[in-house]
Coordinates of C-alpha atoms and ligand atoms in Angstrom, one line a residue:
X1 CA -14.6 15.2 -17.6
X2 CA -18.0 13.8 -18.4
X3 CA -20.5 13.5 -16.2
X4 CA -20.6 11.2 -13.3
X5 CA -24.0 10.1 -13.9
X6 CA -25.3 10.8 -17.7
X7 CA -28.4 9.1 -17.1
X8 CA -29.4 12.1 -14.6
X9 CA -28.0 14.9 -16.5
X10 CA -29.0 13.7 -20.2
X11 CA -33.1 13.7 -20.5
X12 CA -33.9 11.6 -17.0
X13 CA -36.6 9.2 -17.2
X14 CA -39.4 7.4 -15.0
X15 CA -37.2 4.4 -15.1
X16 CA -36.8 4.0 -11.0
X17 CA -33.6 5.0 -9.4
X18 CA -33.8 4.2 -5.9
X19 CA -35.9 1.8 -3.2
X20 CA -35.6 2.3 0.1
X21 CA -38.4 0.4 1.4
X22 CA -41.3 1.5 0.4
X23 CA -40.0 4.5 -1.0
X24 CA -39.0 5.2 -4.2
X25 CA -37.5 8.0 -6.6
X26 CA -37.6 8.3 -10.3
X27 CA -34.5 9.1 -12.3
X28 CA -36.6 12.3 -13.2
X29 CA -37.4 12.9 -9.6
X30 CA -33.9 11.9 -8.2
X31 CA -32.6 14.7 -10.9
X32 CA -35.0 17.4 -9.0
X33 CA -34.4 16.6 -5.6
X34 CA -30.6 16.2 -6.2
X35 CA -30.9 20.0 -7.7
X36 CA -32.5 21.2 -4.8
X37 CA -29.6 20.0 -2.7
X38 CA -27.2 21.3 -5.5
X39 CA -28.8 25.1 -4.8
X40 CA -28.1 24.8 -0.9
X41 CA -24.5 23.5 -1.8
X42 CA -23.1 26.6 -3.0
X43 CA -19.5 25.7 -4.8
X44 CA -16.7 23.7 -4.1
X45 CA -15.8 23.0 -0.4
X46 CA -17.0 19.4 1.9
X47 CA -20.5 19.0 3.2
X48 CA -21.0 16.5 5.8
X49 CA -23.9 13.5 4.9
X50 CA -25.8 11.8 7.8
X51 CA -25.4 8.8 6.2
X52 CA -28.5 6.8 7.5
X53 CA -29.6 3.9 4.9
X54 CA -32.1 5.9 3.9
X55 CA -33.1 7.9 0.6
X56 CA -32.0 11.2 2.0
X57 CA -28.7 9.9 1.7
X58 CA -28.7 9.1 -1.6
X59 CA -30.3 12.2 -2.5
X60 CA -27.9 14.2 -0.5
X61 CA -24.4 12.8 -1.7
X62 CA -25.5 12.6 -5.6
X63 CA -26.5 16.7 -4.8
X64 CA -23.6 17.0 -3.5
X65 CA -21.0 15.3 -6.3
X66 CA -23.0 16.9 -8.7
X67 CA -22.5 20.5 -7.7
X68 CA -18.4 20.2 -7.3
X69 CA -18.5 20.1 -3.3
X70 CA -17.2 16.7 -1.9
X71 CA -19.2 14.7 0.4
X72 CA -18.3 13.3 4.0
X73 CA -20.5 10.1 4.9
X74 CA -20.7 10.2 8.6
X75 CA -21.7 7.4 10.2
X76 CA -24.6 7.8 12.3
X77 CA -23.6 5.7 15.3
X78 CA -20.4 7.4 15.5
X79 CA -19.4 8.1 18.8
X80 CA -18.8 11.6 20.7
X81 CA -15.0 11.2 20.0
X82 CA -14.7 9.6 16.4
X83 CA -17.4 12.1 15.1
X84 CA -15.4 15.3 17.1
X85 CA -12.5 14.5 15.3
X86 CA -13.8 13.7 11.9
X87 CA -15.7 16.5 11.9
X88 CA -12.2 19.1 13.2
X89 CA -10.4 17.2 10.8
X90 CA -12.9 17.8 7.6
X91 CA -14.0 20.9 8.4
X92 CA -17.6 20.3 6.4
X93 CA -19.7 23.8 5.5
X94 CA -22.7 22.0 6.3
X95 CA -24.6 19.1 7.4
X96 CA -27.0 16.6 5.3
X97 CA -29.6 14.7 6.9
X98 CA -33.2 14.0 6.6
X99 CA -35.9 15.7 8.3
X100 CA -36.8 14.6 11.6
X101 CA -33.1 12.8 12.1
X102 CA -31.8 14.0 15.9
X103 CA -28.3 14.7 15.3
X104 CA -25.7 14.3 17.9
X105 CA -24.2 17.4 20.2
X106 CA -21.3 17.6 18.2
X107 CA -23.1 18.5 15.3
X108 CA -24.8 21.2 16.8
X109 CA -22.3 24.2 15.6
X110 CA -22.9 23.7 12.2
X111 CA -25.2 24.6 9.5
X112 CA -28.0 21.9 9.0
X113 CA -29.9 21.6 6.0
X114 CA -32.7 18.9 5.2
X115 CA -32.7 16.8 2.2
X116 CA -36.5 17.0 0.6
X117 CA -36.8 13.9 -1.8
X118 CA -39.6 15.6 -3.3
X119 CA -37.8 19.0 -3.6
X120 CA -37.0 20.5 -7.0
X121 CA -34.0 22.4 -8.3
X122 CA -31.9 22.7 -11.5
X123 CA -30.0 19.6 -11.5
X124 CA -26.1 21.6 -11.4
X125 CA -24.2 20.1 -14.8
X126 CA -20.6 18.5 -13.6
X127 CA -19.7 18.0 -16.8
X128 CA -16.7 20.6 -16.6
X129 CA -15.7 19.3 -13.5
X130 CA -11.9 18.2 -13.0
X131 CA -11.2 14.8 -12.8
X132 CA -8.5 15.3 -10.1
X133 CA -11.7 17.0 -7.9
X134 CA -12.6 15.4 -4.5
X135 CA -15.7 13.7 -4.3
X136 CA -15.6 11.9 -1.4
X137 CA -13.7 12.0 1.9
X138 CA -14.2 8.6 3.7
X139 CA -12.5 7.8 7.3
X140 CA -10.9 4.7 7.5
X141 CA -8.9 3.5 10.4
X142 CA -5.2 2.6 10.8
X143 CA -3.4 0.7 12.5
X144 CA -2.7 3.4 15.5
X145 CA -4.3 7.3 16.3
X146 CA -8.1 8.4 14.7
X147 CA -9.2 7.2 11.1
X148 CA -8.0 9.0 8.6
X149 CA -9.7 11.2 5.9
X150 CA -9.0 9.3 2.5
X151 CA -9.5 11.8 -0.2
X152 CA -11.5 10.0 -3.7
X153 CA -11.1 12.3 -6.9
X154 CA -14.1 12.1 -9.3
X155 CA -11.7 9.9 -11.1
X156 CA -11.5 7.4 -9.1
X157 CA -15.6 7.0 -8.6
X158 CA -16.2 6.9 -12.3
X159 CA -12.9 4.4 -13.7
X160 CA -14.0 2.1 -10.6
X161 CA -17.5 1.6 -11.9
X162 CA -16.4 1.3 -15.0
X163 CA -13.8 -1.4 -14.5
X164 CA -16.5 -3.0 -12.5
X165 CA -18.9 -2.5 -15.2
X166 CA -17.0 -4.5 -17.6
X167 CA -15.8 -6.8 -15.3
X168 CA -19.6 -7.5 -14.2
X169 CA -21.5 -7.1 -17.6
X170 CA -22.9 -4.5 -15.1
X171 CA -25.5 -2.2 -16.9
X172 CA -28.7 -0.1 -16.6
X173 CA -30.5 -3.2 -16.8
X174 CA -29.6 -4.6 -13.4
X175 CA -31.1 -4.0 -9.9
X176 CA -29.2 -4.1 -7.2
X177 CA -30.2 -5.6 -3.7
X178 CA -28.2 -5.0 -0.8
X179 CA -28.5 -3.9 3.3
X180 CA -24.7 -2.0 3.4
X181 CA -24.0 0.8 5.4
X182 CA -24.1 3.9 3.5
X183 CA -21.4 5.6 5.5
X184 CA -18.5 3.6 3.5
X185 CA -17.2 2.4 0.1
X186 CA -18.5 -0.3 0.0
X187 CA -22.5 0.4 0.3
X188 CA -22.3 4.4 -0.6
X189 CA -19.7 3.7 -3.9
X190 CA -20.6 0.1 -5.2
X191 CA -23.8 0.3 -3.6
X192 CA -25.3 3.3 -4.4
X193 CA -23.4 5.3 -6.8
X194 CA -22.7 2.4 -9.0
X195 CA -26.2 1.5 -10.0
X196 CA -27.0 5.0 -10.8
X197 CA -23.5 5.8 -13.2
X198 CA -25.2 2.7 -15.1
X199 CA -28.8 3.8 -15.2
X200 CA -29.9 1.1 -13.2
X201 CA -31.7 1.3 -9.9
X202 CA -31.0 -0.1 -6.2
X203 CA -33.3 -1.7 -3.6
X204 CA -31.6 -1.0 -0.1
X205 CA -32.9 -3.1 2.9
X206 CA -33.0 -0.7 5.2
X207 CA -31.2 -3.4 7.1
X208 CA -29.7 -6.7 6.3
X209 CA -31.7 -9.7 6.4
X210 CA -32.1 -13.3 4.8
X211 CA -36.0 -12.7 4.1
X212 CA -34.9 -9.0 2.4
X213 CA -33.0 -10.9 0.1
X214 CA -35.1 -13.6 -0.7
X215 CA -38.1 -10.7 -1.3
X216 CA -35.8 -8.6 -3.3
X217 CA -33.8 -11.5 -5.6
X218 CA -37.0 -13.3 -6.0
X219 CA -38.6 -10.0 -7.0
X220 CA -36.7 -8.7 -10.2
X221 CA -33.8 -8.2 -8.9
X222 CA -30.6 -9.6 -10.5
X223 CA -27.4 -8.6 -8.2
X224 CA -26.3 -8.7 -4.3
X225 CA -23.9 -7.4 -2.7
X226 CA -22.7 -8.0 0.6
X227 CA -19.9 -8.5 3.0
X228 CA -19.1 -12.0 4.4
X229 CA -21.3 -11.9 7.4
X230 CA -24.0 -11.7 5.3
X231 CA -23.4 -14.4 3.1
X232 CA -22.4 -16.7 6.2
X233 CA -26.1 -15.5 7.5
X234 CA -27.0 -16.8 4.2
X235 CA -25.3 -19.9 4.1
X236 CA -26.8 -20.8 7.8
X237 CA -30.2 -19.7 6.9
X238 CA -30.4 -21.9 3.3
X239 CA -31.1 -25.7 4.4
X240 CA -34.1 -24.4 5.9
X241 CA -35.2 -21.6 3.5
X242 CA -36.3 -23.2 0.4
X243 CA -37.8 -19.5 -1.1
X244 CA -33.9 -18.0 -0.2
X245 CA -32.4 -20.9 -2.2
X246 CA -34.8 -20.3 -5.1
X247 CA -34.1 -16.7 -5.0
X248 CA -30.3 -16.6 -4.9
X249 CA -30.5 -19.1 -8.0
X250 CA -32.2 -16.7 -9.8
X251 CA -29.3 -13.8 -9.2
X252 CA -27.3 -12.9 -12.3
X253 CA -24.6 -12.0 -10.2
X254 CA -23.9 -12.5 -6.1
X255 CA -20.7 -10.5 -5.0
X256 CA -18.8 -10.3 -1.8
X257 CA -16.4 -8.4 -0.4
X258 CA -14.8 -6.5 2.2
X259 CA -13.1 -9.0 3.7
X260 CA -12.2 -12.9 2.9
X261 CA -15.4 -15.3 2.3
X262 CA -14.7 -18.7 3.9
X263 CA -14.3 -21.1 1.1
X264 CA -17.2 -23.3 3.3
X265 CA -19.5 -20.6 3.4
X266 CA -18.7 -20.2 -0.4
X267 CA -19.3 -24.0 -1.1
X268 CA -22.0 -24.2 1.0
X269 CA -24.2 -21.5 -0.9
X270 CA -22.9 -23.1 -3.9
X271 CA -23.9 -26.5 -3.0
X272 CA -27.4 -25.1 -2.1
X273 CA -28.6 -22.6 -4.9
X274 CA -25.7 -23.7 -7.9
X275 CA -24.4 -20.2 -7.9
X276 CA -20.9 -19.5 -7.1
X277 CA -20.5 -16.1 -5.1
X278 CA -17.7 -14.0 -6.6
X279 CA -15.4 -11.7 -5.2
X280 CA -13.9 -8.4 -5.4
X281 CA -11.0 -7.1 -3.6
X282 CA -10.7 -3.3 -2.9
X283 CA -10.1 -0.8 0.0
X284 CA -11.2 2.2 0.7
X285 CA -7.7 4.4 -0.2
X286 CA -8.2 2.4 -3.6
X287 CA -11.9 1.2 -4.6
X288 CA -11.6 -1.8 -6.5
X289 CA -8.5 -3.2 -7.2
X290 CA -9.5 -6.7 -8.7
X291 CA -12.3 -9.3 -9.4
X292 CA -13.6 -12.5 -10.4
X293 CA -15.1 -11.3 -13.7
X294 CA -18.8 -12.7 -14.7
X295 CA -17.4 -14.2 -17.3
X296 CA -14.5 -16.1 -15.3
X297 CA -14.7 -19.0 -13.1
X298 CA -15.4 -18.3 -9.8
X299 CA -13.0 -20.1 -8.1
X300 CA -13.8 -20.1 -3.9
X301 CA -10.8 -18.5 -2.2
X302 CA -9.8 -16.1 -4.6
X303 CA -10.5 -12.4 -5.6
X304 CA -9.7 -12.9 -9.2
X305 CA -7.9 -10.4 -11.8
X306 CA -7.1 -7.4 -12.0
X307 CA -9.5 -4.9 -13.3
X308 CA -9.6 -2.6 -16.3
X309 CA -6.7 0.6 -15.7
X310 CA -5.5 -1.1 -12.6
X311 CA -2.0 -2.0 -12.6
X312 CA -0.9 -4.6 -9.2
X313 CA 2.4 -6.4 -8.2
X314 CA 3.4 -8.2 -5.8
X315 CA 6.4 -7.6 -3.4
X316 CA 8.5 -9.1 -1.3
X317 CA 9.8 -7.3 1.9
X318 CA 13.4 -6.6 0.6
X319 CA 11.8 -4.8 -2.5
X320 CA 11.8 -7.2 -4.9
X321 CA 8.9 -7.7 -7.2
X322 CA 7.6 -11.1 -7.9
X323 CA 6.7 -12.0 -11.2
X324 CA 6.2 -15.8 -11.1
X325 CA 2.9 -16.9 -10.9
X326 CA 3.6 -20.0 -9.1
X327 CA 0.5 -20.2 -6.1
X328 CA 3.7 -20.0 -3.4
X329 CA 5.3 -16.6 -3.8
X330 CA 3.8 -14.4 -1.1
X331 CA 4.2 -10.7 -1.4
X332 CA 2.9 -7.4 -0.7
X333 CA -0.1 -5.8 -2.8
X334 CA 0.7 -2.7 -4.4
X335 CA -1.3 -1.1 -7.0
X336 CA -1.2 2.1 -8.7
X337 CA -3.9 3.3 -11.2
X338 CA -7.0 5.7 -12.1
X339 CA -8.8 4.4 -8.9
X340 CA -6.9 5.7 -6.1
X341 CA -7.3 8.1 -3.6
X342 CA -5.3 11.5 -4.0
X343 CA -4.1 11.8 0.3
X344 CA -4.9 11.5 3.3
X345 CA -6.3 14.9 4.4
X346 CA -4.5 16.9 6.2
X347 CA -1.7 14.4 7.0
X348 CA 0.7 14.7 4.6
X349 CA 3.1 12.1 6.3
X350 CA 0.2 9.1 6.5
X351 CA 0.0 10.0 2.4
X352 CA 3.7 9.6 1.7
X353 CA 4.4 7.0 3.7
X354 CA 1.4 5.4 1.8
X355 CA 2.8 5.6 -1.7
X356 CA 6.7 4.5 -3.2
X357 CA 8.8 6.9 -4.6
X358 CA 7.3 5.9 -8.1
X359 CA 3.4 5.8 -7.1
X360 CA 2.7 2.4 -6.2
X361 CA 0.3 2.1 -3.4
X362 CA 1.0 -0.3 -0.6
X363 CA -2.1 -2.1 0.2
X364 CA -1.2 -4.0 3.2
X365 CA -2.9 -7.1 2.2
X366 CA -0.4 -10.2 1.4
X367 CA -0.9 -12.6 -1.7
X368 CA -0.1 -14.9 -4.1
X369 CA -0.4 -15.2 -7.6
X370 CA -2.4 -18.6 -9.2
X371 CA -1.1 -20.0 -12.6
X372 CA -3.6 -17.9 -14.8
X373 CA -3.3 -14.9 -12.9
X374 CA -5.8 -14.7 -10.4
X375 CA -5.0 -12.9 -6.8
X376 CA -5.0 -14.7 -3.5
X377 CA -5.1 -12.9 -1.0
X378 CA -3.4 -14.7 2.3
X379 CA -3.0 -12.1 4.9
X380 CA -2.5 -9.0 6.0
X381 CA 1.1 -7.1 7.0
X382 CA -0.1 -5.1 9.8
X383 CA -1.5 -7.6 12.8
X384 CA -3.1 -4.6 14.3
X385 CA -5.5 -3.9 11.8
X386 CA -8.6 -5.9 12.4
X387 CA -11.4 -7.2 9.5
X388 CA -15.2 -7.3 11.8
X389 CA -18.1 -8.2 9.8
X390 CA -16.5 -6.6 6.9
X391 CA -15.4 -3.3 9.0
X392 CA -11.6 -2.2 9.2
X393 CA -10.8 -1.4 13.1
X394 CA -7.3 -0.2 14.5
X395 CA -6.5 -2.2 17.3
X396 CA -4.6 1.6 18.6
X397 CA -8.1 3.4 18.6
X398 CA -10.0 1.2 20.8
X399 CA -6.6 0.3 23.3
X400 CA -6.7 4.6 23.4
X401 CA -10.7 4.8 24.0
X402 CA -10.0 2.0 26.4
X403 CA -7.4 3.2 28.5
X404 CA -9.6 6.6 29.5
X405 CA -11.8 4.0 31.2
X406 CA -11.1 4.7 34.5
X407 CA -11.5 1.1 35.7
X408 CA -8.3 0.3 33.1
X409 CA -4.7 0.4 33.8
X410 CA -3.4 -1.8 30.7
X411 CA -5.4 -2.2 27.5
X412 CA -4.2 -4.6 24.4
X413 CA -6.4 -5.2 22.1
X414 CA -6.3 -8.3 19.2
X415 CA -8.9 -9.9 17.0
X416 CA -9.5 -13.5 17.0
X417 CA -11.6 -15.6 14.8
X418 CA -15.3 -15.7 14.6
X419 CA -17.7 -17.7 12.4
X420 CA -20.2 -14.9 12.0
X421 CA -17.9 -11.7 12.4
X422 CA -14.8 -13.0 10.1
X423 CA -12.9 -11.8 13.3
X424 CA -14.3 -10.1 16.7
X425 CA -12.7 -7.3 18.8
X426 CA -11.0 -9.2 22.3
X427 CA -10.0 -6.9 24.7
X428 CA -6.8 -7.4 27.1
X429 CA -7.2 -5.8 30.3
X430 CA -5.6 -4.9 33.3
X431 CA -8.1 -3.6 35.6
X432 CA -6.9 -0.1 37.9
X433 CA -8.8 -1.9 40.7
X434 CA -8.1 -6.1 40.9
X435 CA -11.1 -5.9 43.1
X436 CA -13.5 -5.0 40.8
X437 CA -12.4 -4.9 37.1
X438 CA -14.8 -2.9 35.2
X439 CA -17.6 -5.3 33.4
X440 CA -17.4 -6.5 29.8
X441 CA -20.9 -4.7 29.1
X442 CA -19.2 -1.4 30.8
X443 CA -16.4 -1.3 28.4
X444 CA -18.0 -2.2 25.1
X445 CA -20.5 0.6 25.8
X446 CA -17.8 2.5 26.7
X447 CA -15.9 1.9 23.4
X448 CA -19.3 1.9 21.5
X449 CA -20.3 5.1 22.8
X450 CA -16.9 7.2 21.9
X451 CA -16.0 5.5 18.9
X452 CA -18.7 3.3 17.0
X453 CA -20.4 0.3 18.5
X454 CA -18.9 -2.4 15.5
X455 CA -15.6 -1.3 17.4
X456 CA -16.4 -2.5 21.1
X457 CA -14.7 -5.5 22.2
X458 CA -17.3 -8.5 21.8
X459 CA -14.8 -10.4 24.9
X460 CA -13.1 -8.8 27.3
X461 CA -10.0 -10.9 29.1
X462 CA -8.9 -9.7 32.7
X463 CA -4.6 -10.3 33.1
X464 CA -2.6 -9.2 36.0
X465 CA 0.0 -7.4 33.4
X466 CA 0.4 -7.4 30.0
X467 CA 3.6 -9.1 28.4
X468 CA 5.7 -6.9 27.8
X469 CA 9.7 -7.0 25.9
X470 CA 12.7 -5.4 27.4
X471 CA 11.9 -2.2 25.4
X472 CA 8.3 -2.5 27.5
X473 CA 6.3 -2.9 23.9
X474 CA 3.5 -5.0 24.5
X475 CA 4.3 -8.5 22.7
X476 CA 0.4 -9.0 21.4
X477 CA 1.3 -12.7 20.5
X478 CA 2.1 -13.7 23.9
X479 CA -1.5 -13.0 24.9
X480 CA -2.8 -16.3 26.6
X481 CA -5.2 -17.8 24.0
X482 CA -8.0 -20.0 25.1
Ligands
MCA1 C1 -24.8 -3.3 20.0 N1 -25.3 -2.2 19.5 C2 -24.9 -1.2 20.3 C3 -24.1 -1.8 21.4 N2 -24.1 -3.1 21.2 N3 -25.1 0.1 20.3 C4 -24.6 0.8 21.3 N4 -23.9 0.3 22.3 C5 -23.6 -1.0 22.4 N5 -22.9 -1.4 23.4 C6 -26.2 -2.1 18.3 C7 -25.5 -1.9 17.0 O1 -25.2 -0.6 16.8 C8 -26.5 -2.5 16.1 O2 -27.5 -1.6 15.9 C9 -27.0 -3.6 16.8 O3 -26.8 -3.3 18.2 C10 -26.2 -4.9 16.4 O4 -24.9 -4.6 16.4 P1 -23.8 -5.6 15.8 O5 -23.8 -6.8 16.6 O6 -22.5 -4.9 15.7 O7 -24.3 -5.8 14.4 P2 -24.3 -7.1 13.5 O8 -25.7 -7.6 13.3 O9 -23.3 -8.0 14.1 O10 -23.8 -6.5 12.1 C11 -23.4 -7.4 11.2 C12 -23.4 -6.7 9.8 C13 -22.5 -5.4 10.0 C14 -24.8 -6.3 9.5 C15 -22.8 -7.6 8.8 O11 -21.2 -5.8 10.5 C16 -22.3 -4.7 8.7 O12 -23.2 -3.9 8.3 N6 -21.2 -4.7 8.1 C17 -20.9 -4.0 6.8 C18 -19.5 -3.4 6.9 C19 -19.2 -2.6 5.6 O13 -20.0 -2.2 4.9 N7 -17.9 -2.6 5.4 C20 -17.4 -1.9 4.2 C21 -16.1 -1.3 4.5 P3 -28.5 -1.7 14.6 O14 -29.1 -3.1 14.8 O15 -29.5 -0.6 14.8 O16 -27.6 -1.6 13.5 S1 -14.8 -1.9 3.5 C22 -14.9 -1.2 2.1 O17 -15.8 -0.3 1.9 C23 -13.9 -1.7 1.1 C24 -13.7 -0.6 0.0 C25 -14.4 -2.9 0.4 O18 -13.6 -3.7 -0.1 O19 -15.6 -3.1 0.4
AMP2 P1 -11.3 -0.9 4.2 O1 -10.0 -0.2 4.6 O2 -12.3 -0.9 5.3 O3 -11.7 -0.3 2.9 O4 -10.9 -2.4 4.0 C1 -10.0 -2.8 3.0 C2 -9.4 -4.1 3.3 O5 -10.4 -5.1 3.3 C3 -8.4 -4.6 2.3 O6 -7.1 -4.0 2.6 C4 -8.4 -6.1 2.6 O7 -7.7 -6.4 3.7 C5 -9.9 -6.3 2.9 N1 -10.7 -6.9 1.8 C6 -11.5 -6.2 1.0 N2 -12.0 -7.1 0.1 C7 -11.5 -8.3 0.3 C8 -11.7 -9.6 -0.2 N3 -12.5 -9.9 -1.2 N4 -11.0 -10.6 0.4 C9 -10.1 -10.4 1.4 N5 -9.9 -9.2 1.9 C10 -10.6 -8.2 1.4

């Protein structure tokens, strides 16, 4: 197939690529430094990225896609556990990260290699490369047991930013703002690898904030992207921000994703800048599966149409497929097309029970169809998956990492709302010791230090027993809620 990014392996230019900060690489100098990582990433095989928001990162995956290995984005406040496994379970060559980054114990067996931004190597030419390659392996968590390693084929990177590229009138004129994570499709796909397959550049914030925003947008910058929490952040921040306002007017394009935006937080930006926030609805097993296209009407609530190559239907639990288009039907999400992940690695079960017989993948997410088409998405099947400031946590990880608390006889955990968070992580427990139950400080460090601290519980709720059906399941809807 072609390449991934032409504007890096045709004649590169001085056009920036990347901000981070105050740092910044040139497509020409982005092309040398990703060659030097190319030279230390000897054929095909997965190399492990510490994926700090920093320039390192970028650097380091783009080396890595471009000379056939595939990249592993760890996050870098992975816990002991979550990082043990991830790293047994993908079996990387060698580690990314940037100079000076202290990496964690369970890093220590294998290879490191820094990632100079000012190093200089032949930039390696993926142009031969198969489409059906992996790229990127990106942990993602389920329902019950450790995240699992969602294999993306070179295919799936480059249709996805294409689709989106139509779909957005995205192109190597636009720069992007945004403060994602690096470690996930969202910031590291969209985010980072989008604006270069258009020839375009990104400004990353380092971190999220209203006043990185507002200094970016009002700066020459034409796009955001960002998860829900943000533009709620936004939306509190903007009757009191008149610089934010005039910024976000100025946007050619605001996008949101990740998880539902609230239709007030949506009116509310609206209402202050006169820009309507679209969205996109993807998943990490997928990329992007549909969109409110630029040239639509942004309607709040919805995630619009589906994009270019994507096929999606709708289907009810006995099999059937909907194909009115009547706002009421509510089926399952299944979609099937160039953007999907090949397996879950190494679990060959997860994979097929992922897919039907004839290659539709089932998303999980419930919706309906509007008159003209556009998606709705109204729920989700599995009630122990939960959406936190934009993150996908399995309710199964943090009961397990909660139950080798030694303070914790029962754990159930559930998500509730939140203004801020979409949802928030509640923990159920029932403590060993009536006496003295462990703290709710104790056990979110607890959870945040073996698995990631946007998976600790944010309340912690102290029963006597769990509820529990004649078969002894826990019956999570019987939970008292406040
Ligand atoms: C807090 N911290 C702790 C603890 N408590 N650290 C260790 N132990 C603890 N007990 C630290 C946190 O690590 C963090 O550090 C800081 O304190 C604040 O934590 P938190 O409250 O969790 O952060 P927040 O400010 O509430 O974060 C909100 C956020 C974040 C910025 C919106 O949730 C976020 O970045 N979300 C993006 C998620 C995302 O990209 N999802 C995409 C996946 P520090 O301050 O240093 O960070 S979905 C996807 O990819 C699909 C394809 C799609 O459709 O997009
Ligand atoms: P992840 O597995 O972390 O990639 O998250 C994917 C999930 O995020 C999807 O299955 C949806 O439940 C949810 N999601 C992503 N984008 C949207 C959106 N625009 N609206 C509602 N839910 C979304």
């Amino acid at each position: 197939m072609s390449s991934l990014f032409p504007a890096l392996t045709g004649d590169p230019g001085e056009q920036v690529a990347l901000r981070f900060g105050d740092r910044v690489l040139t497509y020409a100098e982005l092309a040398a430094a990703a060659g030097a990582v190319g030279e230390r990433v000897r054929g095909p095989g997965r190399v492990a990225v510490w994926a700090t928001p920093a320039l390192e990162t970028a650097v380091g995956v783009v080396g890595v896609l471009l000379a056939g290995a595939a990249a592993v984005p760890l996050n870098p406040k992975s816990g002991e556990k979550e990082l043990r496994h991830i790293l047994t379970d993908s079996a990387p060559a060698l580690v990314l990260a940037a100079p000076g980054d202290e990496l964690p114990a369970a890093l220590a067996g294998l290879e490191r290699v820094d990632v100079d931004v000012r190093g200089a190597g032949p930039l390696p030419d993926d142009r031969g490369r198969d489409e059906g390659d992996p790229a990127l392996i990106v942990y993602t968590s389920g329902t019950t047991g450790p995240p699992k390693g969602a294999v993306l084929p070179r295919r799936a990177i480059a249709s996805t930013l294409d689709a989106l590229a139509d779909a957005w009138q995205w192109t190597g004129d636009d720069v992007l703002v945004h403060g994602l994570p690096l470690f996930h499709v969202h910031g590291l796909v969209l985010g980072v690898l989008g604006p270069l397959r258009r020839g375009g550049s990104v400004r990353h914030l380092g971190r999220f904030s209203t006043e990185g925003v507002a200094r970016e947008l009002g700066g020459g910058a034409t796009m955001l992207f960002g998860v829900p929490t943000m533009y709620h952040r936004i939306a509190e921040t903007l009757p009191g921000d008149p610089e934010l306002a005039k910024a976000l007017a100025g946007a050619r394009l605001l996008v949101s994703g990740s998880a539902a935006l609230p239709v007030h937080d949506h009116e509310r930006i609206a209402a202050a800048t006169g820009r309507r926030v679209i969205e996109r609805y993807g998943m990490t097993e997928t990329l992007m599966n549909t969109s409110v296209r630029a040239d639509g009407e942004a309607r709040a609530g919805t995630v619009g149409v589906p994009l270019p190559g994507v096929e999606l239907r709708l289907v009810e639990e006995d099999g059937t497929v909907i194909t009115s288009y009547d706002g009421e039907s509510v089926g399952e999400i299944q979609v099937r097309g160039p953007n999907l992940f090949t397996e879950y690695l190494n679990r060959p079960d997860a994979t097929a029970a992922a897919f039907t017989g004839d290659g539709w993948f089932r998303t999980g997410d419930m919706a309906v169809r509007d008159g003209d088409g556009y998606v709705r998405i109204v729920g989700r099947k599995a009630t122990d998956l939960i959406k936190s400031g934009g993150y996908k946590i399995g309710a199964g990880e943090i009961e397990n990492a909660l139950l080798e608390h030694p303070g914790v006889r029962e754990a159930a955990v559930t998500g509730e709302p939140d203004a801020d968070l979409g949802e928030r992580v509640v923990a159920w427990i029932v403590p060993a010791d009536p006496a003295s139950p462990p703290s709710a400080g104790e056990l979110a460090d607890h959870v945040a230090a073996r698995l990631a601290p946007h998976k600790r519980p944010r309340t912690v709720r102290y029963l006597e027993a769990l509820p529990r059906n004649d078969m002894g399941k826990i019956m999570k809807r019987a939970l008292p809620h406040d």
